[in-house]
mmCIF file of C-alpha atoms in Angstrom:
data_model
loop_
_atom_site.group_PDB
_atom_site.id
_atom_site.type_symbol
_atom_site.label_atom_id
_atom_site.label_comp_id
_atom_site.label_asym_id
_atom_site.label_seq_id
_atom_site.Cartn_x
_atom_site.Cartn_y
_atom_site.Cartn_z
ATOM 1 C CA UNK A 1 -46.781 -18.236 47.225
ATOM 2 C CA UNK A 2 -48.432 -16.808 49.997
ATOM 3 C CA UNK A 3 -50.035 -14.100 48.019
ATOM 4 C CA UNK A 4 -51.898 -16.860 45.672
ATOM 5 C CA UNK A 5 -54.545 -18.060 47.928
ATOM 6 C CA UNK A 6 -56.089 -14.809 49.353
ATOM 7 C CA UNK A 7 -56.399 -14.036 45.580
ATOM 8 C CA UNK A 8 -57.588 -17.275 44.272
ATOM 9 C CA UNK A 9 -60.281 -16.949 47.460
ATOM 10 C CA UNK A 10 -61.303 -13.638 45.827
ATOM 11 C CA UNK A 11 -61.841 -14.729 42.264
ATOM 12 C CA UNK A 12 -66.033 -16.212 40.918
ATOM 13 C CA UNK A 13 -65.945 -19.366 40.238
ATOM 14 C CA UNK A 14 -65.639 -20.023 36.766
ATOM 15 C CA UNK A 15 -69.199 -20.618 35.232
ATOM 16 C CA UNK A 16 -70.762 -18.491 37.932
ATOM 17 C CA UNK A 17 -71.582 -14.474 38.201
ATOM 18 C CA UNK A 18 -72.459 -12.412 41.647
ATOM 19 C CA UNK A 19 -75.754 -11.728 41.419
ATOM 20 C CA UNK A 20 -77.197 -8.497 43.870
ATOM 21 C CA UNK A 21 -78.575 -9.688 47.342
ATOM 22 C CA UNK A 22 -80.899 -7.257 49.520
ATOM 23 C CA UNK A 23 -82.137 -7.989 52.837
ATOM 24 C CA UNK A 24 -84.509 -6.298 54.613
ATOM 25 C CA UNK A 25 -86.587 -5.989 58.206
ATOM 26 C CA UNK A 26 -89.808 -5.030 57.319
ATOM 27 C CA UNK A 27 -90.925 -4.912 61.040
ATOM 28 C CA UNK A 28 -88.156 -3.179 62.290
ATOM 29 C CA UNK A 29 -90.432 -0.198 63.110
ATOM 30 C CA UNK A 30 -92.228 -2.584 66.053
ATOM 31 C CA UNK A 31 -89.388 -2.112 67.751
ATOM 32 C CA UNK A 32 -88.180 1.473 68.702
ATOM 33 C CA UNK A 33 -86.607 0.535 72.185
ATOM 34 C CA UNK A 34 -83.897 -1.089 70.009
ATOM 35 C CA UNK A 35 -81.238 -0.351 67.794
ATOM 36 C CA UNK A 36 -80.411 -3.410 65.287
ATOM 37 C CA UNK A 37 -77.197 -3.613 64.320
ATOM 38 C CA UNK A 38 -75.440 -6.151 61.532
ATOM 39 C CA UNK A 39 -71.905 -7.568 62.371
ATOM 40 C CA UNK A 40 -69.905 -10.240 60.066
ATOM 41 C CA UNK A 41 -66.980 -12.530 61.228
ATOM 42 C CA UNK A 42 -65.017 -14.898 59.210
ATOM 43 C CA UNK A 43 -64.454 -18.448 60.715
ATOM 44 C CA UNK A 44 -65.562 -16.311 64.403
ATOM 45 C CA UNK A 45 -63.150 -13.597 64.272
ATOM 46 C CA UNK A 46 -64.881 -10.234 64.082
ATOM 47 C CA UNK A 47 -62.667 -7.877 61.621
ATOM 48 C CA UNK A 48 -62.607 -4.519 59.893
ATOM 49 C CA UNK A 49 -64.041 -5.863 56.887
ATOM 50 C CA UNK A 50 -66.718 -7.392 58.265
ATOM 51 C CA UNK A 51 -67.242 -4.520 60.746
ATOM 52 C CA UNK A 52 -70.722 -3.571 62.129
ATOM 53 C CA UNK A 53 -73.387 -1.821 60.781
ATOM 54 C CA UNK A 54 -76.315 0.256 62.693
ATOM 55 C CA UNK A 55 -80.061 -0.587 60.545
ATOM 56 C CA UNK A 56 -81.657 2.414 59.798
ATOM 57 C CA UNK A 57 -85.908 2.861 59.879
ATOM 58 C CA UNK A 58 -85.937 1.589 55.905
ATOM 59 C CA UNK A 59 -84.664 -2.228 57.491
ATOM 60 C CA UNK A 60 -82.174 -2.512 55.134
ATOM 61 C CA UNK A 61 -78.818 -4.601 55.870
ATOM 62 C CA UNK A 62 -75.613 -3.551 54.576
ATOM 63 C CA UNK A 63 -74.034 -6.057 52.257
ATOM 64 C CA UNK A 64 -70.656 -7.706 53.388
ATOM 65 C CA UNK A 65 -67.015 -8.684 51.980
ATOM 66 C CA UNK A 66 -68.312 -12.255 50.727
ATOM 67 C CA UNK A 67 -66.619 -14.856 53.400
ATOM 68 C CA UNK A 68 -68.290 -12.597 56.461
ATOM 69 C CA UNK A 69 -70.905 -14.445 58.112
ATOM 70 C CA UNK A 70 -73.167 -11.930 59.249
ATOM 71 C CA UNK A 71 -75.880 -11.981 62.063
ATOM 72 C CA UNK A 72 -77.948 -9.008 63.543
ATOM 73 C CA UNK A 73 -78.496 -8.249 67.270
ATOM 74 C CA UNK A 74 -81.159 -5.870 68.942
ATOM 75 C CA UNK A 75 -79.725 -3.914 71.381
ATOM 76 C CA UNK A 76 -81.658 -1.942 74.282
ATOM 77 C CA UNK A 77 -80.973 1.399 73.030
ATOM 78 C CA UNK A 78 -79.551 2.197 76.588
ATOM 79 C CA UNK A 79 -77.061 -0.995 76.476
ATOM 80 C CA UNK A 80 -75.583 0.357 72.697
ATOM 81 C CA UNK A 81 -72.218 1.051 73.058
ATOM 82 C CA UNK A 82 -70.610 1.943 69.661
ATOM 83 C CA UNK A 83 -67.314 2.196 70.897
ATOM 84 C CA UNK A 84 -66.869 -1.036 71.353
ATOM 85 C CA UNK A 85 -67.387 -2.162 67.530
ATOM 86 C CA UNK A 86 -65.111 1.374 66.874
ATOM 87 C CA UNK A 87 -62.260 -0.290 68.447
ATOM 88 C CA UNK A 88 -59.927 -2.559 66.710
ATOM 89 C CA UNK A 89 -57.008 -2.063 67.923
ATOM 90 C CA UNK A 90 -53.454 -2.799 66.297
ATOM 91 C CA UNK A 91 -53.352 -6.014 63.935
ATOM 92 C CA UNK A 92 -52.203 -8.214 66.909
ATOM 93 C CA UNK A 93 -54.682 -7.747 68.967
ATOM 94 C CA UNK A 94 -57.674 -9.124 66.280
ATOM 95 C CA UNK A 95 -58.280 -11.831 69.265
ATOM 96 C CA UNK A 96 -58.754 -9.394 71.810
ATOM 97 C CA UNK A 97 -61.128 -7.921 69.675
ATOM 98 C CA UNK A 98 -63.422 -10.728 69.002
ATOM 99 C CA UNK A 99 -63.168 -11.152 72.577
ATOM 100 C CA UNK A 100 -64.816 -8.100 73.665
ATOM 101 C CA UNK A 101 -66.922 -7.635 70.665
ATOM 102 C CA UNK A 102 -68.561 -11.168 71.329
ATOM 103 C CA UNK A 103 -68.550 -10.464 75.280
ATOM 104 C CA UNK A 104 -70.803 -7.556 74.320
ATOM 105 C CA UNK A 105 -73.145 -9.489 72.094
ATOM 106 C CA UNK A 106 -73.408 -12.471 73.912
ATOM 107 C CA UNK A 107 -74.016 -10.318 77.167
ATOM 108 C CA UNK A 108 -77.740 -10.174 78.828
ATOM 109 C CA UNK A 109 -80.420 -8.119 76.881
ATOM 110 C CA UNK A 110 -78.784 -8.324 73.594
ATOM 111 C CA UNK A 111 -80.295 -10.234 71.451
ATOM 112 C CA UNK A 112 -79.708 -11.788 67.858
ATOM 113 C CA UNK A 113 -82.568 -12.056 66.092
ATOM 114 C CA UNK A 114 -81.225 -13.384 62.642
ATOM 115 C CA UNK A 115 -77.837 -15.622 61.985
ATOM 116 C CA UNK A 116 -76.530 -16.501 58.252
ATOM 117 C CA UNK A 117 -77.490 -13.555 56.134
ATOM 118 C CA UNK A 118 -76.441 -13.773 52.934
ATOM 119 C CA UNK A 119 -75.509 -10.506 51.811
ATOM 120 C CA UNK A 120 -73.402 -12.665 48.835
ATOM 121 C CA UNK A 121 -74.328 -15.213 46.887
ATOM 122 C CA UNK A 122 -72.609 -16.771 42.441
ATOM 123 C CA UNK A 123 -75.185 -18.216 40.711
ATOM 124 C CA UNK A 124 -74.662 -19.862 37.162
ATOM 125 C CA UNK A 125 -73.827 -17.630 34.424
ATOM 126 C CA UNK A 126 -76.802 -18.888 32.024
ATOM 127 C CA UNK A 127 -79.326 -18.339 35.339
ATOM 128 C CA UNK A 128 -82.801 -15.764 34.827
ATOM 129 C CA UNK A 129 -82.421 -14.550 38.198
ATOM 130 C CA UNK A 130 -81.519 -10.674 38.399
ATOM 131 C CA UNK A 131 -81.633 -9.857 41.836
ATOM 132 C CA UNK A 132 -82.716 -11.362 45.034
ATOM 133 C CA UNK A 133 -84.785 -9.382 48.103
ATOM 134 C CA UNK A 134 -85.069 -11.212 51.050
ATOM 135 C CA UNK A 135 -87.514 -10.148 53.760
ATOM 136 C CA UNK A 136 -87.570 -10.703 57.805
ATOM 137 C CA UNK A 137 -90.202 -10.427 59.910
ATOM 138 C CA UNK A 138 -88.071 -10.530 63.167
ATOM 139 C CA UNK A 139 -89.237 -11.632 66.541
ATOM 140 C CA UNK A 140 -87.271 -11.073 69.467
ATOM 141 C CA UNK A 141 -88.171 -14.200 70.811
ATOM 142 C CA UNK A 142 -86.454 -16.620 67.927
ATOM 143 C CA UNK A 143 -83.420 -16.686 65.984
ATOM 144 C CA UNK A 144 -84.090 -16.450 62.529
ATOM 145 C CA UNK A 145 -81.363 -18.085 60.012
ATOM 146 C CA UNK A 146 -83.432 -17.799 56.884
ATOM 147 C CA UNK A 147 -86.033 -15.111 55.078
ATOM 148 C CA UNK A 148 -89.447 -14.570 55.935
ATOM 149 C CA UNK A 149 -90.237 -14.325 52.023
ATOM 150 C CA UNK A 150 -87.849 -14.187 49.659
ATOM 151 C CA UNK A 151 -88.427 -12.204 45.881
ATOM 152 C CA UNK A 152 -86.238 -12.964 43.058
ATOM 153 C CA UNK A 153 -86.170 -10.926 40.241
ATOM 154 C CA UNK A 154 -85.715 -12.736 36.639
ATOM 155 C CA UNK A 155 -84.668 -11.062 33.222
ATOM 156 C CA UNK A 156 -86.007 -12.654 29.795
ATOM 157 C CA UNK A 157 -84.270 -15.844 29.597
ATOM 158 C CA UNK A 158 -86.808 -17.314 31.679
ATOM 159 C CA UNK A 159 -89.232 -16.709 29.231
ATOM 160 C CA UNK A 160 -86.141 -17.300 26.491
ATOM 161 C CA UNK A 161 -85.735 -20.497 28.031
ATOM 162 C CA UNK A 162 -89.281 -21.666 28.073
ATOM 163 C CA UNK A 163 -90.279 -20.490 24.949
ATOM 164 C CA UNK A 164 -87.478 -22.650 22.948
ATOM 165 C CA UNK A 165 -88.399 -25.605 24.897
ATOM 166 C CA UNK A 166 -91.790 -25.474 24.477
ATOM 167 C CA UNK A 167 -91.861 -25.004 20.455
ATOM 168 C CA UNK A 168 -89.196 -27.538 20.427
ATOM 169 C CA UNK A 169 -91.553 -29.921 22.046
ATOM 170 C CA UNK A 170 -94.170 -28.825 19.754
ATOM 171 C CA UNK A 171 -92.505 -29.746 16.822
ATOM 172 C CA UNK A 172 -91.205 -33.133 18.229
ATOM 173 C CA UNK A 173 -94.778 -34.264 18.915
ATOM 174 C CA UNK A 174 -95.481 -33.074 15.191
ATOM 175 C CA UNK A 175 -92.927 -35.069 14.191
ATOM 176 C CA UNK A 176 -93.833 -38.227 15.671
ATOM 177 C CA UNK A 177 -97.641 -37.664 14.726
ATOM 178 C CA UNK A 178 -96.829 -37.445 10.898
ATOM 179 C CA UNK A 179 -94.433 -39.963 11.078
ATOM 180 C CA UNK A 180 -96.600 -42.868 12.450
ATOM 181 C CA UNK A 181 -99.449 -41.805 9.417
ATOM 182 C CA UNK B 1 -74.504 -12.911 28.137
ATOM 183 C CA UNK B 2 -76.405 -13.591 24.422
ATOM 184 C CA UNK B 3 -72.715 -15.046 23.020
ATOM 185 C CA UNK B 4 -72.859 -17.729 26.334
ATOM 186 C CA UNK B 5 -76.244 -18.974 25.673
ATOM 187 C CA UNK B 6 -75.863 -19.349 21.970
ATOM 188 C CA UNK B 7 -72.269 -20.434 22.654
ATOM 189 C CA UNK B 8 -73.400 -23.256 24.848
ATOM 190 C CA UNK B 9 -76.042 -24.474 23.037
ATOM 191 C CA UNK B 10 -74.109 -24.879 19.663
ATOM 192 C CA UNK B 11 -71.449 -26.674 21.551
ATOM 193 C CA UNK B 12 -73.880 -28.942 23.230
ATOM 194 C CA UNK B 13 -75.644 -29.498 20.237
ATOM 195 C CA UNK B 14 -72.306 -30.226 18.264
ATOM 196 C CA UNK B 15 -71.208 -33.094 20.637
ATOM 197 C CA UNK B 16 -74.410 -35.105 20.689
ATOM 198 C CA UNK B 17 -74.804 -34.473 17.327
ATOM 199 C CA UNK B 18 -71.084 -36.151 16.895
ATOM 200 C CA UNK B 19 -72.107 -38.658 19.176
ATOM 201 C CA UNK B 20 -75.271 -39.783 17.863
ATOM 202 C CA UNK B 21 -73.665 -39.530 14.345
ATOM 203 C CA UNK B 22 -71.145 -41.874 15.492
ATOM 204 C CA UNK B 23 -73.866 -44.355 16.507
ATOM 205 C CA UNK B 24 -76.699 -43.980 14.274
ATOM 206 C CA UNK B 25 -74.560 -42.961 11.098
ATOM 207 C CA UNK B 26 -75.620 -46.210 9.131
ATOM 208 C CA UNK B 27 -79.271 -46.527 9.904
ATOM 209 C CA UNK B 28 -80.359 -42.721 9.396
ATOM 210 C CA UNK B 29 -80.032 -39.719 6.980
ATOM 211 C CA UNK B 30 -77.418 -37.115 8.122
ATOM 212 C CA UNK B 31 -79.815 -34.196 8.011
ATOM 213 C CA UNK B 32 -82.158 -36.474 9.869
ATOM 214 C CA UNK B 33 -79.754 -36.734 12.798
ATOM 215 C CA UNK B 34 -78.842 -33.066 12.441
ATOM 216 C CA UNK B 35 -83.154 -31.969 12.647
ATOM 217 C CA UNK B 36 -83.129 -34.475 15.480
ATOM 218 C CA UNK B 37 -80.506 -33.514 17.446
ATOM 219 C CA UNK B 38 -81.056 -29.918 17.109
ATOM 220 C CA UNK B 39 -85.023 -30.494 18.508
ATOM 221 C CA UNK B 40 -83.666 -32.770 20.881
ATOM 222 C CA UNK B 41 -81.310 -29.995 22.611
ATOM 223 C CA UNK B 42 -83.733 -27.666 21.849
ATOM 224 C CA UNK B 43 -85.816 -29.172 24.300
ATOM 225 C CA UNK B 44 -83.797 -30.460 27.441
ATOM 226 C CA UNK B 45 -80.737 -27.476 26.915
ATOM 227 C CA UNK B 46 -82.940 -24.608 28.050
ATOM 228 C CA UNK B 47 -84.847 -26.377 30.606
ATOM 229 C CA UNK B 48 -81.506 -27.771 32.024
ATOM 230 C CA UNK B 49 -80.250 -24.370 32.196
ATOM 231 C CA UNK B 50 -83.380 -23.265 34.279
ATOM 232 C CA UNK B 51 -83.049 -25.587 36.839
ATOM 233 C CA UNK B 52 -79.317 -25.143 36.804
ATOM 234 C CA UNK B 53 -79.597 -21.460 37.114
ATOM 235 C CA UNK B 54 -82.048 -22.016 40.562
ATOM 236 C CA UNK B 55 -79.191 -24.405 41.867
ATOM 237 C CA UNK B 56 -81.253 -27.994 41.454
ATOM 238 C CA UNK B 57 -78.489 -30.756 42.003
ATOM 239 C CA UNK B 58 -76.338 -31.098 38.867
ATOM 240 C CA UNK B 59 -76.175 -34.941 38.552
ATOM 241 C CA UNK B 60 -79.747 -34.775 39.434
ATOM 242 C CA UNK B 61 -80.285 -32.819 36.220
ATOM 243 C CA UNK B 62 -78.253 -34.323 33.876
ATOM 244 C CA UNK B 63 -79.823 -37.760 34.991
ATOM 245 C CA UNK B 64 -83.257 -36.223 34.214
ATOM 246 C CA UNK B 65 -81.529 -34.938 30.959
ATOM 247 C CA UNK B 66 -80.241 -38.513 29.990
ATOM 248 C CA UNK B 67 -83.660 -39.914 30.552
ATOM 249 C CA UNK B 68 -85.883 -37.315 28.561
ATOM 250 C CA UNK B 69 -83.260 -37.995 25.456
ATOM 251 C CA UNK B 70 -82.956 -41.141 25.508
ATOM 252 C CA UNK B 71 -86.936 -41.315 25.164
ATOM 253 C CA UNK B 72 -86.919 -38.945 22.029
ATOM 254 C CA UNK B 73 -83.583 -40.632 20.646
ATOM 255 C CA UNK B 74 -86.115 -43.963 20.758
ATOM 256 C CA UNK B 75 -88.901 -42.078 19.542
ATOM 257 C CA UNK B 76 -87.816 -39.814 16.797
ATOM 258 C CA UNK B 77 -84.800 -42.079 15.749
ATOM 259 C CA UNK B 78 -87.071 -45.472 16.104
ATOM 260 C CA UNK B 79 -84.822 -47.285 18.109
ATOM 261 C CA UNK B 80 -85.228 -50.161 21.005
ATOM 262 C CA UNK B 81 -84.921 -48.165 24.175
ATOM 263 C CA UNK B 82 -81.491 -49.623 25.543
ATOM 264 C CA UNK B 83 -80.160 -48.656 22.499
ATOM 265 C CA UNK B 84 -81.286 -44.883 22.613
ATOM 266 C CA UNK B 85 -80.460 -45.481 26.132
ATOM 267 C CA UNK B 86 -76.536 -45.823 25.628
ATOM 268 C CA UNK B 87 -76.888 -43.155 23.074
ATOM 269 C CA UNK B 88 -78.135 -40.814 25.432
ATOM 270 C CA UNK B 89 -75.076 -41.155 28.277
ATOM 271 C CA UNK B 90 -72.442 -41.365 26.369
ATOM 272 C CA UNK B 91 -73.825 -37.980 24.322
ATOM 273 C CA UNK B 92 -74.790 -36.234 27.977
ATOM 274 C CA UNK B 93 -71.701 -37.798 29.762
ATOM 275 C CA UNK B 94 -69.869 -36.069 26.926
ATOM 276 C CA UNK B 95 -71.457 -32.617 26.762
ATOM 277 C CA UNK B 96 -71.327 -32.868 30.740
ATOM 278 C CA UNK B 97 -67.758 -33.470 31.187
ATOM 279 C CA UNK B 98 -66.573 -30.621 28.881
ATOM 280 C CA UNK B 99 -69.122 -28.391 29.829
ATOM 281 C CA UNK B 100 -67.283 -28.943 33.541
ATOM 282 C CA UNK B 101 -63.947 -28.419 32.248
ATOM 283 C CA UNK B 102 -64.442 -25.632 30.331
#
């Protein structure tokens, strides 16, 4: 009984597919006295499977367990303290965790420069898009909580799609032509 | 993915066809309903699917669906527009319904 919801929470929605999501900081190179790191938390506990992430030169975020709500901090290189995001401790002590984890990041010089990532997104089965990029230009001054620019990638049903409904119409306006001669 | 798209335009094309066959059976030629039909979904099927696929509102598409049909029901079936109207929602209301359930 208990088992059935975490499962059920885990399953695509029927009708939909996961489509692939990439997000990316194409400035992150601006900023070399920083390191940028990625950290999820479901419902504001931080845990394992939403666990932190340091952004390498290429600006890429990691993608996250679905439910994480992920956000990415700057960090004076001197202030980064990995050990803190190393250290979970047992099971019981998740709170203490999120405690210390979000004592860290909401402490002075840290800053988050972009909330809601979505590093997960179902879209309808029958959709053209492929893949999404989204890009950031970050500013240290702002909190972004959307892309910069945003790319999605379509296969041929877009043109599929189109296509039918456009000869369809074609022939429907022939249809009606002949028929009022 | 080829099977779903083919699958889910014959079944939405076999419901309004049922639908308008239901209504129109009397006045107009079988074949004539299924050429109809077929251009009719031809048309709005694909381009609901588009707008589905980029997340536009549901209702907000099947309302624009309803609209655009009922227009070419009037059209290519010469009927008075409340008429092709009714047609038109209880054939999308239809589709819409099992297309939620299954």
């Amino acid at each position: 009984m208990l088992v059935l919801p975490m499962i059920s929470a885990d399953m695509i929605a029927p009708g939909y597919r996961p489509i692939n999501i990439e997000n990316k900081i194409i400035n992150i190179n601006d900023f070399p006295e920083y390191v940028f790191v990625s950290i999820g938390n479901i419902g504001g506990k931080y845990m394992l499977n939403c666990r932190h992430n340091v952004i390498g030169d290429e600006g890429i975020i990691s993608n996250y367990y679905k439910f994480c709500e992920v956000s990415v901090y700057a960090i004076p290189k001197e202030r980064y303290n990995e050990s803190i995001f190393r250290d979970y401790g047992s099971s019981d002590k998740g709170k203490e965790y999120t405690e210390k984890v979000d004592n860290y990041l909401t402490s002075s010089g840290i800053i988050k420069v972009i909330s809601d990532v979505v590093t997960y997104t179902e879209i309808p089965i029958l959709s053209s898009q492929e893949n999404i990029t989204n890009y950031y230009t970050i500013n240290l001054g702002k909190t972004l909580d959307e892309p910069t620019r945003q790319d999605i990638k379509r296969d041929g049903k877009l043109y599929g799609y189109m296509g039918a409904s456009i000869l369809a119409l074609i022939i429907i306006i022939g249809v009606i032509i002949i028929r009022r001669k | 993915m080829m099977v779903e798209i083919i699958l889910g335009f014959v079944l939405t094309f076999v419901i309004e066809f049922i639908v308008i066959w239901l209504f129109l059976r009397k006045q107009s030629k079988f074949w004539g309903i299924v050429l109809f039909t077929f251009l009719i979904n031809l048309f709005t099927w694909p381009l609901a699917q588009l707008f589905y696929g980029e997340r536009f509102n549901f209702y907000i598409i099947e309302l624009f669906v309803i609209i655009i049909e009922s227009i070419l029901i009037m059209l290519l079936f010469k009927l008075r527009y409340w008429k092709s109207f009714s047609i038109s929602i209880v054939a999308n209301i239809i589709s819409a319904l099992l297309g939620k359930i299954f």
